Amino acid sequence: MVLNPLDKKYMRMALKLAQKAKGRTSPNPMVGAVVVKSGKVIGRGFHRRAGEYHAEAIALKKAGPRARGATLYVTLEPCSHTNKRTPPCTPLVIQSGVKRVVVAMIDPNPHVSGSGIKALRKAGIKVVTGVLEQEALKLNEMFVKYITSGMPFVTLKIAQTLDGKIATASGESQWITGEKAREEGHYLRDAHDAILVGINTIRNDNPSLTTRIAGGRDPVRVILDSRLRIPLAAKVLTQKSASRTIVATLATAPGTKIQKLRDAGADVLLVKAKRGRVDLRDLMVKLGKRDIMSVLVEGGAEVYASTIREGIADKVVLFIAPMLMTGANSLSSIGGVSPIRLDEAIRLKDLTARFIGEDLMIEGYVR
């Protein structure tokens, strides 16, 4: 299909609007909308957060009566179902009198996919789909995974040396990467609903796991702790945050410690066991049921290995410092057991790379 250059132009505008709400719409997708008539933008809007007006409603309200006969550009198929908070957008689009609707991507929700477009066409509105579809899918990759599987989109964030090390033999790791790369890491936290680490990271580093950028939001803090070894004085329990702390553990964990953690304000989540540890797949299902759409995994080495081994990792973001740690006893970025054969190694696809200060940032998706 040959795309109309003007359709691409206005859809790009809608995508930029949608991205303004990055990390703020969960469990909803990011959506942008633009209303155009006679070559002029007469209304624009984006969905700011769950429970607030949808992008189409905002853009059409700004256009008002002028929307009659116009074209509506929207990054996601207008919804045709009522959720707990907002009414469907399709009737509103029909009532507005627009004569043409251009859509980037079909709603991936298997229960409603295509029904909005079907209703628009039935009402006599011309609908064009697939305009900058790949860009729209990339923008809402977290939502697509969540709505089609019920589990959050999982990103591994790893800061390492050129030779793949994340700590010295004594455990020192602060700081391998530079200040700009660490700031970029905080933007990653801001964009995810939850941040997940293992109990060894808490015991060794005692991090706060908050977001330290202007206007940033703190993700939900998820701690893997099968035996509840977390100190009650840990920062994730004592430091104030707008988000809660979830301690994922097993039913065999000491009941007295569970109660102490709950008294400290933590949410203790009992998860199935696998090899004597928290079953990560079961944990992801439970987090998905709590409307957590995305999880940023920040260590440690064994947690990275388990996330990959269990097949729940979707994306890897590597920050590589221009440094050689050397030494067989320094800590490798990903633990676990090495595969016997090279063809058993995990391969990444769709790689991108850019420098953040002196550090190289590589992003890729797990095949």
PDB file of C-alpha atoms in Angstrom, residues 7-214:
ATOM      1  CA  ASP A   7      -1.571  11.015   6.039  1.00  0.00           C
ATOM      2  CA  LYS A   8       1.950  10.188   7.242  1.00  0.00           C
ATOM      3  CA  LYS A   9       2.569  13.815   8.208  1.00  0.00           C
ATOM      4  CA  TYR A  10      -0.525  14.094  10.399  1.00  0.00           C
ATOM      5  CA  MET A  11      -0.119  10.604  11.846  1.00  0.00           C
ATOM      6  CA  ARG A  12       3.405  11.529  12.934  1.00  0.00           C
ATOM      7  CA  MET A  13       1.889  14.519  14.681  1.00  0.00           C
ATOM      8  CA  ALA A  14      -0.592  12.217  16.439  1.00  0.00           C
ATOM      9  CA  LEU A  15       2.203   9.829  17.490  1.00  0.00           C
ATOM     10  CA  LYS A  16       4.220  12.694  18.994  1.00  0.00           C
ATOM     11  CA  LEU A  17       1.167  13.766  20.956  1.00  0.00           C
ATOM     12  CA  ALA A  18       0.633  10.215  22.234  1.00  0.00           C
ATOM     13  CA  GLN A  19       4.228   9.985  23.454  1.00  0.00           C
ATOM     14  CA  LYS A  20       3.705  12.956  25.775  1.00  0.00           C
ATOM     15  CA  ALA A  21       1.940  10.567  28.157  1.00  0.00           C
ATOM     16  CA  LYS A  22       4.762   7.998  28.224  1.00  0.00           C
ATOM     17  CA  GLY A  23       4.596   6.027  31.447  1.00  0.00           C
ATOM     18  CA  ARG A  24       1.346   7.674  32.548  1.00  0.00           C
ATOM     19  CA  THR A  25      -1.540   5.801  30.867  1.00  0.00           C
ATOM     20  CA  SER A  26      -1.162   2.271  32.278  1.00  0.00           C
ATOM     21  CA  PRO A  27      -3.029  -0.021  31.969  1.00  0.00           C
ATOM     22  CA  ASN A  28      -4.271   1.891  28.922  1.00  0.00           C
ATOM     23  CA  PRO A  29      -2.289   2.525  25.727  1.00  0.00           C
ATOM     24  CA  MET A  30      -0.792   5.854  24.689  1.00  0.00           C
ATOM     25  CA  VAL A  31      -3.035   7.421  22.053  1.00  0.00           C
ATOM     26  CA  GLY A  32      -2.852  10.656  20.099  1.00  0.00           C
ATOM     27  CA  ALA A  33      -5.425  12.196  17.760  1.00  0.00           C
ATOM     28  CA  VAL A  34      -5.476  15.058  15.256  1.00  0.00           C
ATOM     29  CA  VAL A  35      -8.469  16.524  13.371  1.00  0.00           C
ATOM     30  CA  VAL A  36      -7.651  18.078   9.985  1.00  0.00           C
ATOM     31  CA  LYS A  37      -9.895  20.033   7.627  1.00  0.00           C
ATOM     32  CA  SER A  38      -8.888  21.779   4.398  1.00  0.00           C
ATOM     33  CA  GLY A  39      -5.220  21.265   5.236  1.00  0.00           C
ATOM     34  CA  LYS A  40      -5.498  22.848   8.667  1.00  0.00           C
ATOM     35  CA  VAL A  41      -5.311  21.198  12.093  1.00  0.00           C
ATOM     36  CA  ILE A  42      -8.484  22.150  13.937  1.00  0.00           C
ATOM     37  CA  GLY A  43      -8.198  19.847  16.944  1.00  0.00           C
ATOM     38  CA  ARG A  44      -5.619  17.722  18.686  1.00  0.00           C
ATOM     39  CA  GLY A  45      -5.390  15.702  21.877  1.00  0.00           C
ATOM     40  CA  PHE A  46      -3.798  12.773  23.665  1.00  0.00           C
ATOM     41  CA  HIS A  47      -4.852  10.375  26.396  1.00  0.00           C
ATOM     42  CA  ARG A  48      -3.109  11.627  29.552  1.00  0.00           C
ATOM     43  CA  ARG A  49      -3.839   8.838  32.029  1.00  0.00           C
ATOM     44  CA  ALA A  50      -6.307   6.049  32.790  1.00  0.00           C
ATOM     45  CA  GLY A  51      -9.700   7.408  33.754  1.00  0.00           C
ATOM     46  CA  GLU A  52      -9.332  10.653  31.795  1.00  0.00           C
ATOM     47  CA  TYR A  53     -10.742  11.504  28.367  1.00  0.00           C
ATOM     48  CA  HIS A  54      -9.497   9.591  25.354  1.00  0.00           C
ATOM     49  CA  ALA A  55      -7.483  11.317  22.636  1.00  0.00           C
ATOM     50  CA  GLU A  56     -10.336  11.319  20.091  1.00  0.00           C
ATOM     51  CA  ALA A  57     -12.755  12.908  22.550  1.00  0.00           C
ATOM     52  CA  ILE A  58     -10.315  15.718  23.345  1.00  0.00           C
ATOM     53  CA  ALA A  59      -9.418  16.416  19.711  1.00  0.00           C
ATOM     54  CA  LEU A  60     -13.039  16.369  18.537  1.00  0.00           C
ATOM     55  CA  LYS A  61     -14.161  18.630  21.388  1.00  0.00           C
ATOM     56  CA  LYS A  62     -11.520  21.181  20.374  1.00  0.00           C
ATOM     57  CA  ALA A  63     -12.643  20.962  16.743  1.00  0.00           C
ATOM     58  CA  GLY A  64     -16.302  21.380  17.712  1.00  0.00           C
ATOM     59  CA  PRO A  65     -18.790  21.794  14.819  1.00  0.00           C
ATOM     60  CA  ARG A  66     -15.898  22.284  12.397  1.00  0.00           C
ATOM     61  CA  ALA A  67     -15.199  18.537  12.641  1.00  0.00           C
ATOM     62  CA  ARG A  68     -18.062  17.850  10.203  1.00  0.00           C
ATOM     63  CA  GLY A  69     -16.511  16.713   6.920  1.00  0.00           C
ATOM     64  CA  ALA A  70     -12.974  16.600   8.405  1.00  0.00           C
ATOM     65  CA  THR A  71     -10.431  13.787   8.721  1.00  0.00           C
ATOM     66  CA  LEU A  72      -9.577  12.282  12.100  1.00  0.00           C
ATOM     67  CA  TYR A  73      -6.086  10.825  12.558  1.00  0.00           C
ATOM     68  CA  VAL A  74      -5.741   8.494  15.521  1.00  0.00           C
ATOM     69  CA  THR A  75      -2.841   6.241  16.524  1.00  0.00           C
ATOM     70  CA  LEU A  76      -5.092   3.411  17.758  1.00  0.00           C
ATOM     71  CA  GLU A  77      -8.434   2.145  16.542  1.00  0.00           C
ATOM     72  CA  PRO A  78     -11.240   4.061  18.329  1.00  0.00           C
ATOM     73  CA  CYS A  79     -12.693   1.929  21.108  1.00  0.00           C
ATOM     74  CA  SER A  80     -16.190   0.507  20.782  1.00  0.00           C
ATOM     75  CA  HIS A  81     -16.598  -0.839  24.301  1.00  0.00           C
ATOM     76  CA  THR A  82     -17.322   0.749  27.662  1.00  0.00           C
ATOM     77  CA  ASN A  83     -14.727   0.188  30.369  1.00  0.00           C
ATOM     78  CA  LYS A  84     -14.955   0.961  34.075  1.00  0.00           C
ATOM     79  CA  ARG A  85     -13.995   4.607  33.655  1.00  0.00           C
ATOM     80  CA  THR A  86     -14.769   5.999  30.212  1.00  0.00           C
ATOM     81  CA  PRO A  87     -17.438   5.604  27.497  1.00  0.00           C
ATOM     82  CA  PRO A  88     -16.583   4.264  24.009  1.00  0.00           C
ATOM     83  CA  CYS A  89     -15.192   6.687  21.432  1.00  0.00           C
ATOM     84  CA  THR A  90     -16.714   5.200  18.278  1.00  0.00           C
ATOM     85  CA  PRO A  91     -20.221   6.723  18.775  1.00  0.00           C
ATOM     86  CA  LEU A  92     -18.585  10.089  19.486  1.00  0.00           C
ATOM     87  CA  VAL A  93     -16.585   9.892  16.244  1.00  0.00           C
ATOM     88  CA  ILE A  94     -19.713   9.030  14.288  1.00  0.00           C
ATOM     89  CA  GLN A  95     -21.704  11.869  15.884  1.00  0.00           C
ATOM     90  CA  SER A  96     -18.937  14.386  15.116  1.00  0.00           C
ATOM     91  CA  GLY A  97     -19.603  14.139  11.385  1.00  0.00           C
ATOM     92  CA  VAL A  98     -16.033  13.410  10.276  1.00  0.00           C
ATOM     93  CA  LYS A  99     -16.022  11.850   6.835  1.00  0.00           C
ATOM     94  CA  ARG A 100     -12.695  10.019   7.064  1.00  0.00           C
ATOM     95  CA  VAL A 101     -10.736   8.303   9.843  1.00  0.00           C
ATOM     96  CA  VAL A 102      -7.065   7.334   9.471  1.00  0.00           C
ATOM     97  CA  VAL A 103      -5.834   4.717  11.955  1.00  0.00           C
ATOM     98  CA  ALA A 104      -2.245   3.658  12.651  1.00  0.00           C
ATOM     99  CA  MET A 105      -2.914   0.296  14.324  1.00  0.00           C
ATOM    100  CA  ILE A 106      -5.845  -1.982  15.084  1.00  0.00           C
ATOM    101  CA  ASP A 107      -6.687  -2.455  18.764  1.00  0.00           C
ATOM    102  CA  PRO A 108      -4.701  -5.579  19.818  1.00  0.00           C
ATOM    103  CA  ASN A 109      -7.300  -6.470  22.462  1.00  0.00           C
ATOM    104  CA  PRO A 110      -8.636  -9.775  21.054  1.00  0.00           C
ATOM    105  CA  HIS A 111     -12.099  -9.080  22.475  1.00  0.00           C
ATOM    106  CA  VAL A 112     -12.617  -5.801  20.629  1.00  0.00           C
ATOM    107  CA  SER A 113     -10.085  -5.817  17.771  1.00  0.00           C
ATOM    108  CA  GLY A 114     -11.623  -4.427  14.581  1.00  0.00           C
ATOM    109  CA  SER A 115     -15.062  -3.722  16.038  1.00  0.00           C
ATOM    110  CA  GLY A 116     -14.506   0.040  16.189  1.00  0.00           C
ATOM    111  CA  ILE A 117     -13.485   0.194  12.546  1.00  0.00           C
ATOM    112  CA  LYS A 118     -16.420  -2.002  11.570  1.00  0.00           C
ATOM    113  CA  ALA A 119     -18.831   0.381  13.322  1.00  0.00           C
ATOM    114  CA  LEU A 120     -17.294   3.426  11.634  1.00  0.00           C
ATOM    115  CA  ARG A 121     -17.553   1.878   8.181  1.00  0.00           C
ATOM    116  CA  LYS A 122     -21.112   0.795   8.859  1.00  0.00           C
ATOM    117  CA  ALA A 123     -21.893   4.457   9.588  1.00  0.00           C
ATOM    118  CA  GLY A 124     -20.549   5.448   6.157  1.00  0.00           C
ATOM    119  CA  ILE A 125     -17.202   6.813   7.308  1.00  0.00           C
ATOM    120  CA  LYS A 126     -14.182   6.019   5.135  1.00  0.00           C
ATOM    121  CA  VAL A 127     -11.501   4.302   7.232  1.00  0.00           C
ATOM    122  CA  VAL A 128      -7.834   3.909   6.291  1.00  0.00           C
ATOM    123  CA  THR A 129      -5.662   1.631   8.462  1.00  0.00           C
ATOM    124  CA  GLY A 130      -1.975   0.805   8.780  1.00  0.00           C
ATOM    125  CA  VAL A 131      -0.554   4.326   8.431  1.00  0.00           C
ATOM    126  CA  LEU A 132       2.791   4.294  10.320  1.00  0.00           C
ATOM    127  CA  GLU A 133       1.651   1.053  11.932  1.00  0.00           C
ATOM    128  CA  GLN A 134       5.132  -0.105  12.955  1.00  0.00           C
ATOM    129  CA  GLU A 135       5.812   3.191  14.729  1.00  0.00           C
ATOM    130  CA  ALA A 136       2.505   2.864  16.578  1.00  0.00           C
ATOM    131  CA  LEU A 137       3.238  -0.735  17.585  1.00  0.00           C
ATOM    132  CA  LYS A 138       6.669   0.290  18.886  1.00  0.00           C
ATOM    133  CA  LEU A 139       5.131   3.145  20.879  1.00  0.00           C
ATOM    134  CA  ASN A 140       2.675   0.794  22.578  1.00  0.00           C
ATOM    135  CA  GLU A 141       4.787  -2.367  22.773  1.00  0.00           C
ATOM    136  CA  MET A 142       4.106  -2.622  26.501  1.00  0.00           C
ATOM    137  CA  PHE A 143       0.350  -2.399  26.050  1.00  0.00           C
ATOM    138  CA  VAL A 144       0.355  -4.936  23.199  1.00  0.00           C
ATOM    139  CA  LYS A 145       2.148  -7.548  25.343  1.00  0.00           C
ATOM    140  CA  TYR A 146      -0.059  -6.851  28.352  1.00  0.00           C
ATOM    141  CA  ILE A 147      -3.434  -6.877  26.589  1.00  0.00           C
ATOM    142  CA  THR A 148      -2.694 -10.021  24.552  1.00  0.00           C
ATOM    143  CA  SER A 149      -1.063 -12.116  27.292  1.00  0.00           C
ATOM    144  CA  GLY A 150      -2.229 -10.676  30.620  1.00  0.00           C
ATOM    145  CA  MET A 151       1.423 -10.331  31.651  1.00  0.00           C
ATOM    146  CA  PRO A 152       3.573  -7.195  31.823  1.00  0.00           C
ATOM    147  CA  PHE A 153       6.190  -6.259  29.245  1.00  0.00           C
ATOM    148  CA  VAL A 154       9.586  -7.042  30.805  1.00  0.00           C
ATOM    149  CA  THR A 155      12.739  -5.004  30.143  1.00  0.00           C
ATOM    150  CA  LEU A 156      16.158  -5.994  31.480  1.00  0.00           C
ATOM    151  CA  LYS A 157      18.321  -2.965  32.262  1.00  0.00           C
ATOM    152  CA  ILE A 158      21.991  -3.850  32.644  1.00  0.00           C
ATOM    153  CA  ALA A 159      24.944  -1.550  33.312  1.00  0.00           C
ATOM    154  CA  GLN A 160      28.204  -3.359  32.561  1.00  0.00           C
ATOM    155  CA  THR A 161      31.819  -3.049  31.458  1.00  0.00           C
ATOM    156  CA  LEU A 162      33.029  -3.858  27.953  1.00  0.00           C
ATOM    157  CA  ASP A 163      33.941  -7.354  29.135  1.00  0.00           C
ATOM    158  CA  GLY A 164      30.470  -7.957  30.544  1.00  0.00           C
ATOM    159  CA  LYS A 165      31.054  -7.366  34.262  1.00  0.00           C
ATOM    160  CA  ILE A 166      28.700  -5.665  36.725  1.00  0.00           C
ATOM    161  CA  ALA A 167      30.789  -5.795  39.917  1.00  0.00           C
ATOM    162  CA  THR A 168      34.278  -6.486  41.215  1.00  0.00           C
ATOM    163  CA  ALA A 169      35.136  -9.623  43.156  1.00  0.00           C
ATOM    164  CA  SER A 170      34.400  -7.694  46.363  1.00  0.00           C
ATOM    165  CA  GLY A 171      30.956  -6.658  45.067  1.00  0.00           C
ATOM    166  CA  GLU A 172      31.738  -3.004  44.265  1.00  0.00           C
ATOM    167  CA  SER A 173      29.560  -1.743  41.409  1.00  0.00           C
ATOM    168  CA  GLN A 174      28.961   1.983  41.979  1.00  0.00           C
ATOM    169  CA  TRP A 175      29.502   3.412  39.552  1.00  0.00           C
ATOM    170  CA  ILE A 176      30.381   1.493  36.384  1.00  0.00           C
ATOM    171  CA  THR A 177      28.534   3.827  34.011  1.00  0.00           C
ATOM    172  CA  GLY A 178      28.650   7.619  33.905  1.00  0.00           C
ATOM    173  CA  GLU A 179      26.196  10.184  35.206  1.00  0.00           C
ATOM    174  CA  LYS A 180      24.339  10.637  31.902  1.00  0.00           C
ATOM    175  CA  ALA A 181      23.767   6.889  31.520  1.00  0.00           C
ATOM    176  CA  ARG A 182      22.505   6.708  35.102  1.00  0.00           C
ATOM    177  CA  GLU A 183      20.105   9.558  34.366  1.00  0.00           C
ATOM    178  CA  GLU A 184      18.847   7.654  31.312  1.00  0.00           C
ATOM    179  CA  GLY A 185      18.257   4.715  33.643  1.00  0.00           C
ATOM    180  CA  HIS A 186      15.979   6.901  35.741  1.00  0.00           C
ATOM    181  CA  TYR A 187      13.970   7.783  32.631  1.00  0.00           C
ATOM    182  CA  LEU A 188      13.550   4.043  32.111  1.00  0.00           C
ATOM    183  CA  ARG A 189      12.220   3.736  35.666  1.00  0.00           C
ATOM    184  CA  ASP A 190       9.828   6.596  34.989  1.00  0.00           C
ATOM    185  CA  ALA A 191       8.482   4.808  31.893  1.00  0.00           C
ATOM    186  CA  HIS A 192       7.787   1.484  33.647  1.00  0.00           C
ATOM    187  CA  ASP A 193       5.049   0.605  36.131  1.00  0.00           C
ATOM    188  CA  ALA A 194       7.306  -1.514  38.321  1.00  0.00           C
ATOM    189  CA  ILE A 195      10.982  -2.129  39.026  1.00  0.00           C
ATOM    190  CA  LEU A 196      12.127  -5.605  40.053  1.00  0.00           C
ATOM    191  CA  VAL A 197      15.301  -6.716  41.832  1.00  0.00           C
ATOM    192  CA  GLY A 198      16.470  -9.765  43.743  1.00  0.00           C
ATOM    193  CA  ILE A 199      17.028  -9.884  47.480  1.00  0.00           C
ATOM    194  CA  ASN A 200      20.830  -9.878  47.067  1.00  0.00           C
ATOM    195  CA  THR A 201      20.654  -6.456  45.416  1.00  0.00           C
ATOM    196  CA  ILE A 202      18.712  -5.170  48.430  1.00  0.00           C
ATOM    197  CA  ARG A 203      21.079  -6.712  50.961  1.00  0.00           C
ATOM    198  CA  ASN A 204      24.287  -5.692  49.169  1.00  0.00           C
ATOM    199  CA  ASP A 205      23.408  -2.211  47.828  1.00  0.00           C
ATOM    200  CA  ASN A 206      20.332  -1.152  49.840  1.00  0.00           C
ATOM    201  CA  PRO A 207      18.915   0.900  46.938  1.00  0.00           C
ATOM    202  CA  SER A 208      15.829   3.107  47.235  1.00  0.00           C
ATOM    203  CA  LEU A 209      14.634   2.160  43.695  1.00  0.00           C
ATOM    204  CA  THR A 210      13.014   5.569  43.196  1.00  0.00           C
ATOM    205  CA  THR A 211      13.086   7.860  40.166  1.00  0.00           C
ATOM    206  CA  ARG A 212      15.342  10.875  40.550  1.00  0.00           C
ATOM    207  CA  ILE A 213      14.440  13.120  37.625  1.00  0.00           C
ATOM    208  CA  ALA A 214      12.287  16.245  37.551  1.00  0.00           C
TER     209      ALA A 214
END
